[in-house]
Coordinates of C-alpha atoms and ligand atoms in Angstrom, one line a residue:
M1 CA 0.2 10.3 21.9
S2 CA -0.1 10.0 25.6
E3 CA 0.1 13.1 27.7
D4 CA 2.5 11.8 30.3
K5 CA 5.2 11.2 27.7
S6 CA 8.0 13.7 27.4
L7 CA 8.1 15.7 24.2
N8 CA 10.3 14.6 21.3
F9 CA 12.8 17.2 20.0
I10 CA 10.5 18.2 17.1
E11 CA 7.5 18.7 19.4
E12 CA 9.7 20.9 21.5
I13 CA 10.5 23.1 18.5
V14 CA 6.9 23.2 17.5
E15 CA 5.8 24.2 21.0
A16 CA 8.4 26.9 21.2
D17 CA 7.3 28.3 17.8
L18 CA 3.7 28.4 18.9
N19 CA 4.5 29.8 22.3
S20 CA 6.7 32.6 20.9
G21 CA 3.9 33.5 18.5
K22 CA 6.1 32.8 15.5
Y23 CA 3.2 30.8 14.2
Q24 CA -0.5 30.7 15.1
S25 CA -0.8 27.2 13.8
I26 CA 1.5 24.7 12.1
L27 CA 1.4 23.1 8.6
T28 CA 3.4 20.0 7.9
R29 CA 3.6 17.8 4.8
F30 CA 4.3 14.2 3.9
P31 CA 6.2 14.3 0.6
P32 CA 6.6 10.9 -1.0
E33 CA 8.1 10.4 -4.4
P34 CA 5.6 8.2 -6.3
N35 CA 8.2 5.8 -7.5
G36 CA 7.2 2.8 -5.4
Y37 CA 4.9 1.6 -2.6
L38 CA 5.2 3.1 0.9
H39 CA 7.0 1.0 3.5
I40 CA 7.1 0.9 7.3
G41 CA 9.7 3.7 7.3
H42 CA 7.3 6.0 5.5
A43 CA 4.7 5.1 8.2
K44 CA 7.0 6.6 10.7
S45 CA 7.3 9.8 8.7
I46 CA 3.5 9.8 8.2
C47 CA 2.8 9.3 11.9
L48 CA 5.2 12.0 12.8
N49 CA 4.0 14.6 10.3
F50 CA 0.3 13.9 10.8
G51 CA 0.7 13.3 14.5
L52 CA 2.2 16.8 15.0
S53 CA -0.6 18.6 13.2
Q54 CA -3.2 16.5 15.1
K55 CA -1.5 17.2 18.5
Y56 CA -1.1 20.9 17.9
G57 CA -4.3 21.6 15.9
G58 CA -2.6 22.2 12.6
K59 CA -2.8 20.6 9.1
T60 CA -0.8 18.2 7.0
N61 CA -0.6 18.2 3.2
L62 CA 0.0 15.1 1.1
R63 CA 2.5 16.3 -1.5
F64 CA 3.8 14.1 -4.2
D65 CA 7.3 14.9 -5.0
D66 CA 7.0 14.1 -8.7
T67 CA 9.9 15.8 -10.3
N68 CA 11.5 12.8 -11.8
P69 CA 9.4 11.7 -14.8
S70 CA 11.1 8.5 -15.6
T71 CA 10.4 6.5 -12.4
E72 CA 7.0 7.8 -11.4
E73 CA 3.7 6.3 -12.0
T74 CA 0.0 6.8 -11.3
E75 CA -0.2 3.3 -9.8
Y76 CA 2.1 4.4 -7.0
V77 CA 0.2 7.6 -6.4
D78 CA -3.0 5.6 -5.9
S79 CA -1.3 3.1 -3.6
I80 CA 0.2 5.9 -1.5
K81 CA -3.2 7.6 -1.0
E82 CA -4.7 4.3 0.0
D83 CA -2.0 3.6 2.5
V84 CA -2.1 7.0 4.2
K85 CA -5.9 6.7 4.5
W86 CA -5.7 3.2 5.8
L87 CA -3.2 4.3 8.5
G88 CA -5.9 6.6 9.7
F89 CA -4.9 10.0 8.5
E90 CA -6.6 12.7 6.5
W91 CA -4.5 15.2 4.6
A92 CA -5.6 18.8 4.2
E93 CA -4.7 19.0 0.5
E94 CA -3.5 16.6 -2.1
L95 CA -0.7 18.4 -4.0
Y96 CA 1.9 17.7 -6.5
A97 CA 5.3 19.3 -7.0
S98 CA 4.5 19.1 -10.7
N99 CA 1.7 21.6 -10.1
Y100 CA 4.5 24.1 -9.4
F101 CA 6.6 23.5 -12.5
E102 CA 5.7 26.9 -14.0
Q103 CA 6.3 28.7 -10.7
L104 CA 9.6 26.8 -10.2
Y105 CA 10.6 27.8 -13.7
Q106 CA 9.9 31.4 -12.8
F107 CA 11.9 31.0 -9.6
A108 CA 14.9 29.9 -11.6
V109 CA 14.4 32.9 -14.0
Q110 CA 14.5 35.1 -10.9
L111 CA 17.8 33.7 -9.8
I112 CA 19.3 34.2 -13.2
E113 CA 18.0 37.8 -13.2
K114 CA 19.7 38.3 -9.9
G115 CA 23.0 36.9 -11.2
L116 CA 22.6 33.9 -9.0
A117 CA 22.2 31.1 -11.6
Y118 CA 23.7 30.3 -15.0
V119 CA 23.4 27.8 -17.8
D120 CA 26.3 25.4 -18.0
D121 CA 27.1 23.5 -21.2
S122 CA 29.7 21.2 -19.6
A123 CA 29.3 17.4 -19.7
S124 CA 28.2 15.9 -16.5
E125 CA 31.7 14.3 -16.0
T126 CA 33.3 17.7 -16.3
I127 CA 30.9 19.2 -13.8
A128 CA 31.7 16.4 -11.4
L129 CA 35.4 16.8 -11.8
E130 CA 35.3 20.6 -11.5
K131 CA 33.4 20.3 -8.2
G132 CA 36.6 19.3 -6.5
T133 CA 36.7 17.1 -3.4
P134 CA 35.7 17.7 0.2
T135 CA 39.3 18.7 0.9
Q136 CA 39.9 20.6 -2.4
P137 CA 38.0 23.5 -3.7
G138 CA 36.2 23.3 -7.1
I139 CA 36.9 25.2 -10.2
E140 CA 34.9 28.1 -11.6
N141 CA 34.4 27.4 -15.3
A142 CA 33.9 29.9 -18.2
F143 CA 30.1 29.4 -18.4
R144 CA 29.8 30.8 -14.9
S145 CA 30.4 34.3 -16.2
R146 CA 27.8 34.3 -18.9
T147 CA 25.7 37.4 -19.1
T148 CA 22.2 37.5 -17.6
A149 CA 20.7 38.0 -21.1
E150 CA 22.5 35.1 -22.5
N151 CA 21.5 32.9 -19.6
L152 CA 17.8 33.9 -19.9
Q153 CA 17.8 33.1 -23.6
L154 CA 19.5 29.8 -23.2
F155 CA 17.2 28.8 -20.3
S156 CA 14.2 29.7 -22.5
D157 CA 15.6 27.6 -25.3
M158 CA 16.1 24.7 -23.0
R159 CA 12.5 24.9 -22.1
A160 CA 11.5 25.1 -25.8
G161 CA 13.2 21.8 -26.5
K162 CA 16.2 23.1 -28.5
Y163 CA 18.6 20.8 -26.7
K164 CA 19.0 17.2 -26.1
D165 CA 19.2 15.5 -22.7
G166 CA 22.4 16.4 -20.9
E167 CA 23.5 19.2 -23.3
K168 CA 22.9 21.9 -20.8
V169 CA 22.0 22.4 -17.1
V170 CA 21.1 25.4 -15.0
R171 CA 23.3 25.8 -11.9
A172 CA 22.9 28.1 -8.9
K173 CA 25.9 30.4 -8.6
I174 CA 26.9 30.0 -5.0
D175 CA 30.4 29.1 -4.0
M176 CA 32.7 26.6 -5.7
A177 CA 35.0 26.6 -2.6
S178 CA 32.3 26.0 -0.1
S179 CA 33.1 23.3 2.5
N180 CA 29.6 21.9 1.8
M181 CA 29.7 20.1 -1.6
H182 CA 26.0 20.8 -2.1
M183 CA 26.8 24.5 -2.2
R184 CA 29.3 24.3 -5.0
D185 CA 27.0 25.6 -7.7
P186 CA 24.4 22.8 -7.5
I187 CA 22.4 21.9 -10.6
I188 CA 18.9 23.1 -10.2
Y189 CA 17.5 22.3 -13.7
R190 CA 18.2 19.5 -16.2
I191 CA 16.9 18.6 -19.6
K192 CA 14.9 15.4 -19.7
H193 CA 12.8 14.5 -22.7
A194 CA 10.5 12.2 -20.9
H195 CA 6.7 11.8 -20.5
H196 CA 5.6 12.8 -17.0
H197 CA 2.7 11.0 -15.3
R198 CA 0.8 14.2 -14.8
T199 CA 2.2 17.0 -17.1
G200 CA 2.6 14.6 -20.1
D201 CA 4.9 16.2 -22.6
D202 CA 4.5 19.8 -21.5
W203 CA 8.0 20.0 -20.1
C204 CA 11.4 18.7 -21.2
I205 CA 13.3 20.4 -18.4
Y206 CA 12.8 19.3 -14.8
P207 CA 13.9 20.9 -11.5
M208 CA 16.2 18.9 -9.3
Y209 CA 15.1 17.7 -5.9
D210 CA 16.9 20.5 -4.0
F211 CA 15.3 23.1 -6.2
A212 CA 11.8 21.7 -6.0
H213 CA 11.5 20.5 -2.4
G214 CA 12.1 23.6 -0.4
Q215 CA 10.3 25.9 -2.9
S216 CA 7.3 23.6 -2.8
D217 CA 7.3 23.9 1.0
S218 CA 7.4 27.7 0.7
I219 CA 4.7 27.8 -1.9
E220 CA 2.4 25.9 0.5
N221 CA 3.5 27.9 3.6
I222 CA 4.8 24.7 5.3
T223 CA 6.0 25.8 8.7
H224 CA 8.0 22.6 9.7
S225 CA 9.5 20.6 6.9
I226 CA 10.5 17.3 8.5
C227 CA 12.8 14.9 6.7
T228 CA 15.5 12.3 7.4
L229 CA 19.1 12.8 8.6
E230 CA 20.7 12.4 5.1
F231 CA 19.2 15.8 4.2
I232 CA 21.2 17.7 6.8
P233 CA 23.9 18.7 4.3
H234 CA 21.1 19.9 2.0
R235 CA 19.8 22.4 4.6
P236 CA 22.1 25.3 3.7
L237 CA 20.9 25.1 0.1
Y238 CA 17.3 24.8 1.2
D239 CA 17.8 28.0 3.3
W240 CA 19.8 29.8 0.5
C241 CA 17.0 29.3 -2.1
I242 CA 14.4 30.6 0.3
E243 CA 16.5 33.6 1.2
K244 CA 17.5 34.6 -2.3
L245 CA 14.0 34.2 -3.7
E246 CA 12.5 36.0 -0.7
I247 CA 9.7 33.5 -0.2
F248 CA 7.9 32.0 2.8
P249 CA 10.6 30.9 5.3
S250 CA 9.8 27.2 5.7
K251 CA 12.3 25.4 8.0
Q252 CA 13.8 22.0 7.6
Y253 CA 14.2 19.6 10.6
E254 CA 15.8 16.2 10.4
F255 CA 15.1 13.0 12.4
A256 CA 16.6 9.5 12.2
R257 CA 15.0 7.3 9.7
L258 CA 13.6 3.9 10.8
N259 CA 15.8 0.9 10.2
M260 CA 14.4 -2.5 11.2
T261 CA 16.0 -5.9 11.6
Y262 CA 15.6 -8.6 9.0
T263 CA 14.1 -6.1 6.6
V264 CA 15.0 -3.9 3.6
M265 CA 13.4 -0.5 3.4
S266 CA 14.5 1.2 0.2
K267 CA 12.1 1.4 -2.6
R268 CA 14.9 0.5 -5.0
K269 CA 15.5 -2.7 -3.2
L270 CA 11.9 -3.5 -2.8
L271 CA 11.3 -3.0 -6.5
Q272 CA 14.1 -5.5 -7.2
L273 CA 12.4 -8.1 -5.0
V274 CA 9.2 -7.6 -7.0
T275 CA 10.7 -7.4 -10.5
E276 CA 13.0 -10.4 -9.9
N277 CA 10.1 -12.4 -8.5
H278 CA 11.7 -13.1 -5.1
V279 CA 8.2 -12.2 -3.8
N280 CA 4.8 -12.1 -5.3
G281 CA 4.3 -8.4 -5.8
W282 CA 4.5 -5.2 -3.7
D283 CA 1.9 -6.4 -1.2
D284 CA 3.4 -9.9 -0.7
P285 CA 2.8 -10.3 3.0
R286 CA 6.6 -10.8 3.6
M287 CA 7.4 -7.3 2.3
S288 CA 8.0 -4.3 4.5
T289 CA 5.4 -2.2 2.6
I290 CA 2.3 -0.9 4.3
S291 CA 0.1 -2.7 1.7
A292 CA 1.9 -6.0 2.6
M293 CA 1.3 -5.4 6.3
R294 CA -2.4 -4.7 5.6
R295 CA -2.7 -7.8 3.6
R296 CA -0.9 -9.8 6.2
G297 CA -3.5 -8.6 8.8
Y298 CA -1.5 -6.0 10.8
P299 CA -4.1 -3.6 12.2
A300 CA -3.4 0.0 11.4
Q301 CA -3.5 0.8 15.1
S302 CA -0.6 -1.5 15.8
I303 CA 1.6 0.3 13.2
R304 CA 0.7 3.6 14.8
D305 CA 1.5 2.2 18.3
F306 CA 4.8 0.9 17.0
C307 CA 5.7 4.4 15.6
D308 CA 4.8 5.9 18.9
K309 CA 6.9 3.5 20.8
I310 CA 10.1 3.9 18.8
G311 CA 9.9 7.6 19.1
V312 CA 11.7 10.3 17.2
A313 CA 15.5 10.3 17.5
K314 CA 18.4 12.4 16.2
R315 CA 20.7 9.3 15.7
E316 CA 20.2 6.3 13.5
N317 CA 19.6 2.9 15.1
L318 CA 18.2 -0.5 14.2
I319 CA 14.8 -1.4 15.6
D320 CA 14.0 -5.0 16.4
I321 CA 11.2 -6.2 14.1
G322 CA 10.0 -8.1 17.2
L323 CA 8.8 -4.8 18.6
L324 CA 6.5 -4.4 15.6
E325 CA 5.2 -7.9 16.0
F326 CA 4.7 -7.3 19.7
C327 CA 2.4 -4.3 18.9
V328 CA 0.5 -6.5 16.4
R329 CA -0.1 -9.2 18.9
E330 CA -1.1 -6.7 21.6
Q331 CA -3.7 -5.2 19.3
L332 CA -5.0 -8.5 17.9
N333 CA -5.3 -10.1 21.3
K334 CA -7.9 -7.4 22.0
T335 CA -9.8 -7.6 18.7
A336 CA -9.3 -11.0 17.1
Y337 CA -12.1 -13.6 17.0
R338 CA -11.1 -17.0 18.3
R339 CA -11.6 -19.8 15.9
M340 CA -10.5 -23.4 15.6
V341 CA -8.5 -24.8 12.6
V342 CA -6.7 -28.1 12.4
F343 CA -3.6 -27.9 10.2
D344 CA -2.6 -31.6 10.0
P345 CA -5.6 -33.7 10.8
L346 CA -5.9 -37.0 12.8
K347 CA -9.4 -38.4 12.8
I348 CA -11.0 -39.4 16.1
V349 CA -14.3 -41.3 16.5
I350 CA -16.2 -40.7 19.8
T351 CA -17.7 -44.2 20.0
N352 CA -20.3 -43.4 22.7
Y353 CA -21.6 -40.2 21.1
P354 CA -24.9 -40.4 19.2
D355 CA -25.2 -40.0 15.4
T356 CA -26.3 -36.3 15.7
T357 CA -24.8 -32.9 15.5
E358 CA -24.8 -30.7 18.6
Y359 CA -24.2 -27.0 18.4
L360 CA -21.9 -25.7 21.1
E361 CA -21.7 -22.0 21.9
S362 CA -18.3 -20.4 22.3
E363 CA -17.3 -16.7 22.8
N364 CA -15.8 -14.9 19.8
N365 CA -13.3 -13.1 22.0
P366 CA -12.9 -13.7 25.7
E367 CA -11.2 -10.3 25.9
D368 CA -14.3 -8.5 24.6
L369 CA -17.5 -10.3 25.4
S370 CA -19.5 -7.7 23.5
T371 CA -18.4 -9.6 20.3
G372 CA -20.8 -12.4 21.3
T373 CA -20.6 -16.1 20.5
R374 CA -20.6 -18.4 17.6
S375 CA -21.9 -22.0 17.5
I376 CA -19.6 -24.8 16.7
P377 CA -20.9 -28.1 15.4
F378 CA -19.8 -31.1 17.4
S379 CA -20.3 -34.7 16.3
K380 CA -19.0 -38.2 16.5
E381 CA -16.2 -37.8 14.0
L382 CA -13.7 -35.1 14.7
F383 CA -10.3 -34.0 13.5
I384 CA -7.6 -33.1 16.0
E385 CA -4.0 -32.1 15.3
K386 CA -1.8 -35.1 14.5
D387 CA 0.9 -33.8 16.8
D388 CA -1.6 -33.5 19.7
F389 CA -1.4 -37.3 20.0
M390 CA 1.4 -39.6 21.0
E391 CA 1.2 -43.3 21.3
L392 CA 4.1 -43.7 23.7
A393 CA 3.9 -40.5 25.6
P394 CA 6.5 -39.4 28.1
K395 CA 5.5 -38.3 31.6
K396 CA 4.0 -34.8 31.8
Y397 CA 2.6 -35.2 28.2
F398 CA -0.7 -33.5 28.7
R399 CA -2.1 -34.0 25.2
L400 CA -3.8 -37.1 24.0
S401 CA -2.3 -40.6 24.4
P402 CA -3.8 -44.1 25.0
G403 CA -5.8 -44.1 28.3
Q404 CA -5.3 -40.4 28.8
M405 CA -8.0 -37.7 29.0
V406 CA -8.0 -34.2 27.5
R407 CA -10.6 -31.5 27.1
L408 CA -11.8 -30.5 23.6
K409 CA -12.0 -26.8 23.7
S410 CA -15.6 -25.5 24.4
A411 CA -16.8 -29.1 24.3
Y412 CA -16.2 -32.3 26.4
I413 CA -13.5 -34.3 28.1
I414 CA -12.6 -37.3 26.0
K415 CA -10.5 -40.3 26.7
C416 CA -8.4 -42.2 24.1
D417 CA -9.5 -45.9 24.2
E418 CA -8.0 -47.4 21.2
V419 CA -5.5 -46.7 18.4
I420 CA -6.7 -48.0 15.0
K421 CA -3.9 -48.8 12.5
D422 CA -3.8 -49.8 8.9
G423 CA -1.9 -52.9 7.5
D424 CA 1.4 -51.0 7.5
G425 CA 1.1 -50.0 11.1
N426 CA 0.3 -46.3 10.4
I427 CA -2.3 -44.7 12.7
K428 CA -5.6 -44.4 10.9
E429 CA -7.8 -43.0 13.6
L430 CA -8.4 -43.0 17.3
H431 CA -11.4 -44.4 19.1
C432 CA -12.3 -42.3 22.1
S433 CA -15.2 -42.0 24.5
Y434 CA -16.6 -38.7 25.9
I435 CA -17.8 -37.8 29.4
P436 CA -21.3 -36.4 28.9
E437 CA -21.3 -34.5 32.2
S438 CA -18.1 -32.6 31.3
K439 CA -19.6 -30.2 28.8
S440 CA -17.8 -26.8 29.0
G441 CA -19.8 -24.3 30.9
S442 CA -21.8 -26.9 32.8
D443 CA -19.2 -29.4 33.8
T444 CA -20.3 -31.5 36.7
S445 CA -17.9 -34.4 36.1
G446 CA -15.5 -33.5 38.8
I447 CA -12.6 -34.6 36.5
S448 CA -9.8 -32.2 35.9
V449 CA -7.5 -32.5 33.0
K450 CA -4.3 -30.6 32.1
G451 CA -4.6 -30.5 28.3
T452 CA -7.1 -28.6 26.1
L453 CA -7.1 -29.3 22.4
H454 CA -8.6 -27.6 19.4
W455 CA -10.7 -29.6 17.0
V456 CA -13.2 -29.5 14.2
S457 CA -16.1 -31.7 13.2
V458 CA -15.3 -33.8 10.1
A459 CA -18.8 -33.4 8.5
T460 CA -18.9 -29.6 8.7
A461 CA -15.2 -28.7 8.4
I462 CA -14.3 -26.5 5.5
K463 CA -11.0 -26.9 3.7
A464 CA -8.5 -24.1 3.8
E465 CA -5.1 -23.2 2.6
I466 CA -2.8 -21.7 5.2
R467 CA 0.2 -19.5 4.4
L468 CA 2.8 -19.3 7.1
Y469 CA 5.3 -16.5 6.8
D470 CA 8.8 -16.2 8.3
R471 CA 11.4 -13.4 8.0
L472 CA 12.3 -12.6 4.4
F473 CA 16.0 -12.3 5.3
K474 CA 18.3 -14.4 7.4
V475 CA 20.5 -11.7 8.8
E476 CA 19.6 -8.9 11.2
D477 CA 21.2 -5.9 9.6
V478 CA 20.4 -6.6 5.9
A479 CA 21.3 -3.1 4.7
N480 CA 24.8 -3.4 6.2
A481 CA 25.5 -7.0 5.3
E482 CA 28.4 -7.6 3.0
G483 CA 27.7 -8.1 -0.7
D484 CA 24.3 -8.3 -2.4
F485 CA 21.3 -8.1 -0.1
K486 CA 19.5 -10.7 -2.1
D487 CA 22.1 -13.3 -1.0
Y488 CA 20.5 -13.1 2.4
I489 CA 17.0 -14.0 1.4
N490 CA 15.5 -16.7 3.6
P491 CA 14.5 -19.6 1.3
D492 CA 11.9 -20.8 3.8
S493 CA 10.0 -17.6 4.3
L494 CA 6.8 -19.1 3.0
Q495 CA 5.3 -22.4 4.0
I496 CA 2.0 -23.5 2.6
I497 CA -0.4 -25.9 4.3
A498 CA -2.7 -26.9 1.5
N499 CA -5.3 -28.9 3.3
A500 CA -6.2 -27.5 6.7
F501 CA -9.7 -28.0 8.2
A502 CA -11.5 -25.0 9.6
E503 CA -14.6 -24.6 11.7
P504 CA -17.5 -23.5 9.5
A505 CA -18.0 -20.1 11.1
L506 CA -15.0 -18.9 9.1
K507 CA -17.0 -19.4 5.9
T508 CA -19.3 -16.5 6.8
D509 CA -17.0 -14.4 9.0
D510 CA -16.4 -10.8 7.9
P511 CA -13.0 -11.0 6.0
S512 CA -11.9 -7.7 7.6
I513 CA -11.7 -9.4 11.0
G514 CA -8.5 -10.7 12.4
F515 CA -8.6 -14.2 13.9
Q516 CA -6.8 -16.1 16.5
F517 CA -6.7 -19.7 15.5
I518 CA -6.5 -21.2 19.0
R519 CA -3.0 -22.5 19.9
K520 CA -1.9 -21.6 16.3
G521 CA -1.4 -17.9 15.9
Y522 CA -3.2 -14.9 14.4
F523 CA -4.5 -15.1 10.9
V524 CA -6.4 -13.1 8.3
I525 CA -8.4 -14.1 5.2
D526 CA -6.3 -13.5 2.1
R527 CA -7.8 -12.0 -1.0
D528 CA -6.8 -15.1 -3.0
S529 CA -9.7 -16.9 -1.3
T530 CA -12.4 -18.3 -3.5
N531 CA -15.9 -19.7 -2.8
D532 CA -14.4 -23.2 -2.7
Q533 CA -11.2 -22.5 -0.9
L534 CA -10.4 -20.1 1.9
V535 CA -6.8 -18.9 2.0
F536 CA -5.4 -17.5 5.3
N537 CA -2.2 -15.6 6.0
R538 CA -0.5 -16.0 9.3
T539 CA -0.3 -12.4 10.6
V540 CA 1.9 -13.3 13.5
S541 CA 2.6 -16.3 15.7
L542 CA 1.2 -16.4 19.3
K543 CA 4.6 -16.0 20.8
D544 CA 8.0 -14.9 19.5
G545 CA 9.4 -18.2 18.1
W546 CA 12.3 -16.5 16.5
A547 CA 13.7 -15.3 19.8
K548 CA 13.9 -18.9 20.9
E549 CA 15.7 -19.9 17.7
V550 CA 18.3 -17.2 18.1
K551 CA 18.9 -18.3 21.7
K552 CA 19.3 -22.0 20.6
A553 CA 21.8 -21.1 17.9
Ligands
ATP1 P1 13.5 5.1 -0.1 O1 14.9 5.3 0.3 O2 12.9 4.0 0.6 O3 13.2 5.1 -1.5 P2 12.8 7.8 0.1 O4 13.3 8.7 1.2 O5 13.4 8.0 -1.2 O6 12.7 6.4 0.6 P3 10.4 9.4 -0.3 O7 9.2 9.0 -1.1 O8 11.3 10.4 -0.9 O9 11.3 8.0 -0.1 O10 10.1 9.7 1.2 C1 9.0 10.4 1.6 C2 9.2 10.8 3.1 O11 9.4 9.6 3.9 C3 10.5 11.6 3.2 O12 10.2 12.7 4.0 C4 11.5 10.6 3.8 O13 12.4 11.3 4.5 C5 10.6 9.7 4.6 N1 11.2 8.4 4.8 C6 11.6 7.6 3.9 N2 12.1 6.5 4.4 C7 12.0 6.6 5.7 C8 12.4 5.8 6.8 N3 13.0 4.6 6.7 N4 12.1 6.2 8.1 C9 11.5 7.4 8.3 N5 11.2 8.2 7.3 C10 11.4 7.8 6.0
MG2 MG1 13.5 9.9 -2.2

């Protein structure tokens, strides 16, 4: 975070707490539920929580909120750890809410002993009905007046497995007439005979989110527990539990979650996209997950920059996905290696060039000369892009046309002398001539041309598959669009170019590098690549083509 920026409201709170001496140092946590892969919204929470402790010299725990055994898996735990690390953050401790099951159980026992919790045998529908409505108070049922001894016995029997799922719950005894529905005797424990990814079959009762989250914060001495706005109405319960149990007074603060155009960001919806095969897995490069963005070639730095730019707000808004893409371009422009790849080839023959191969030097990245150069083989037969040639060209067409000259990037100026066609009149190849004195870097030809084309040498080109991605959804505000979000899937979000031709340096380039294919966009090597076939993902286009489409429409 840059020093000249004003503080966000959470930083103001933290600074006040440090200045007043309330805390000597801060401890935050990032608390994912391991029920899916992390998405860009989580990245915002990660950058905020870890960013605070970095800025103020504190620490951040990674705590898995794994209190719901039926949806959680070890695969998700592993992916979450990988993503946080990749984003560039180090947690102080790796913790699990399930580590605290015994402690949480004892907390519930303490509440029962204080007359502040009871076992309720009602069916869930009855409990819901008796809760009342926001305008009508709830009803206190007969189980509410059970004796402490009876409650303790029943709770222990619940733990021992005497009852089936849903037969009993434990509720905090607070206020059935509270204006806050969360305070109307919320359920704090439920029976669930399910295998847990870490505690196995040790438990058949599990704490509810509201009884696990705040207490886990307290157990770890979290100073600032930061979550999204939907938890505002949970805060009184968070404080109530801490007060009644007389444990470490962690405090909850809420910020606006990230919403982004053309994107869904709920794990439930992302899971649907995966299981119903609308995409090829959690890390399909069109997904909003961090693993998808990594695979697509987004640098971690660009995601951190994005989170910094959008800031921390108290009101929800919708962020333009173009801003994220802008951050990606800005970063890649500084780091990507320039390479040449022809997507749709047209063969040209340089008739006055000898039958040899010449190696031309060209910089890897003109923005960073320390990255050196690579050599590009140049020879008599080359491929250029089919749409870089026009037989009947309009005025101001600066690419190749009969009689016109262009520069081949890092090579020579050539002129198109003759268009060779097959029997059906289709263009087969172009015959060109080159100007030997026009070599890039030592051009003495005195000729100036307006167009520069990318190219590859036919003999040494390597075949590649190119995957071009577009927005996964056709509407801006997917989450608020009417009906099923899947109705808005863009059917053309993936376009595959099966037979592109790449310059040979790409065969030996480090796959972790991002590339700018000259005039084409930013690309990265995909893990589907084999020895025989390189596969590239388009990370982002050179310019924002979508903005133009929207203007046209
Ligand atoms: P989802 O609705 O996508 O399933 P979640 O809130 O259930 O997300 P958790 O694993 O519980 O996911 O979230 C871990 C942390 O990340 C929480 O503190 C949560 O508030 C935060 N978080 C989740 N989504 C966003 C978002 N879109 N923007 C900012 N923070 C988020
Ligand atoms: Mg959640």
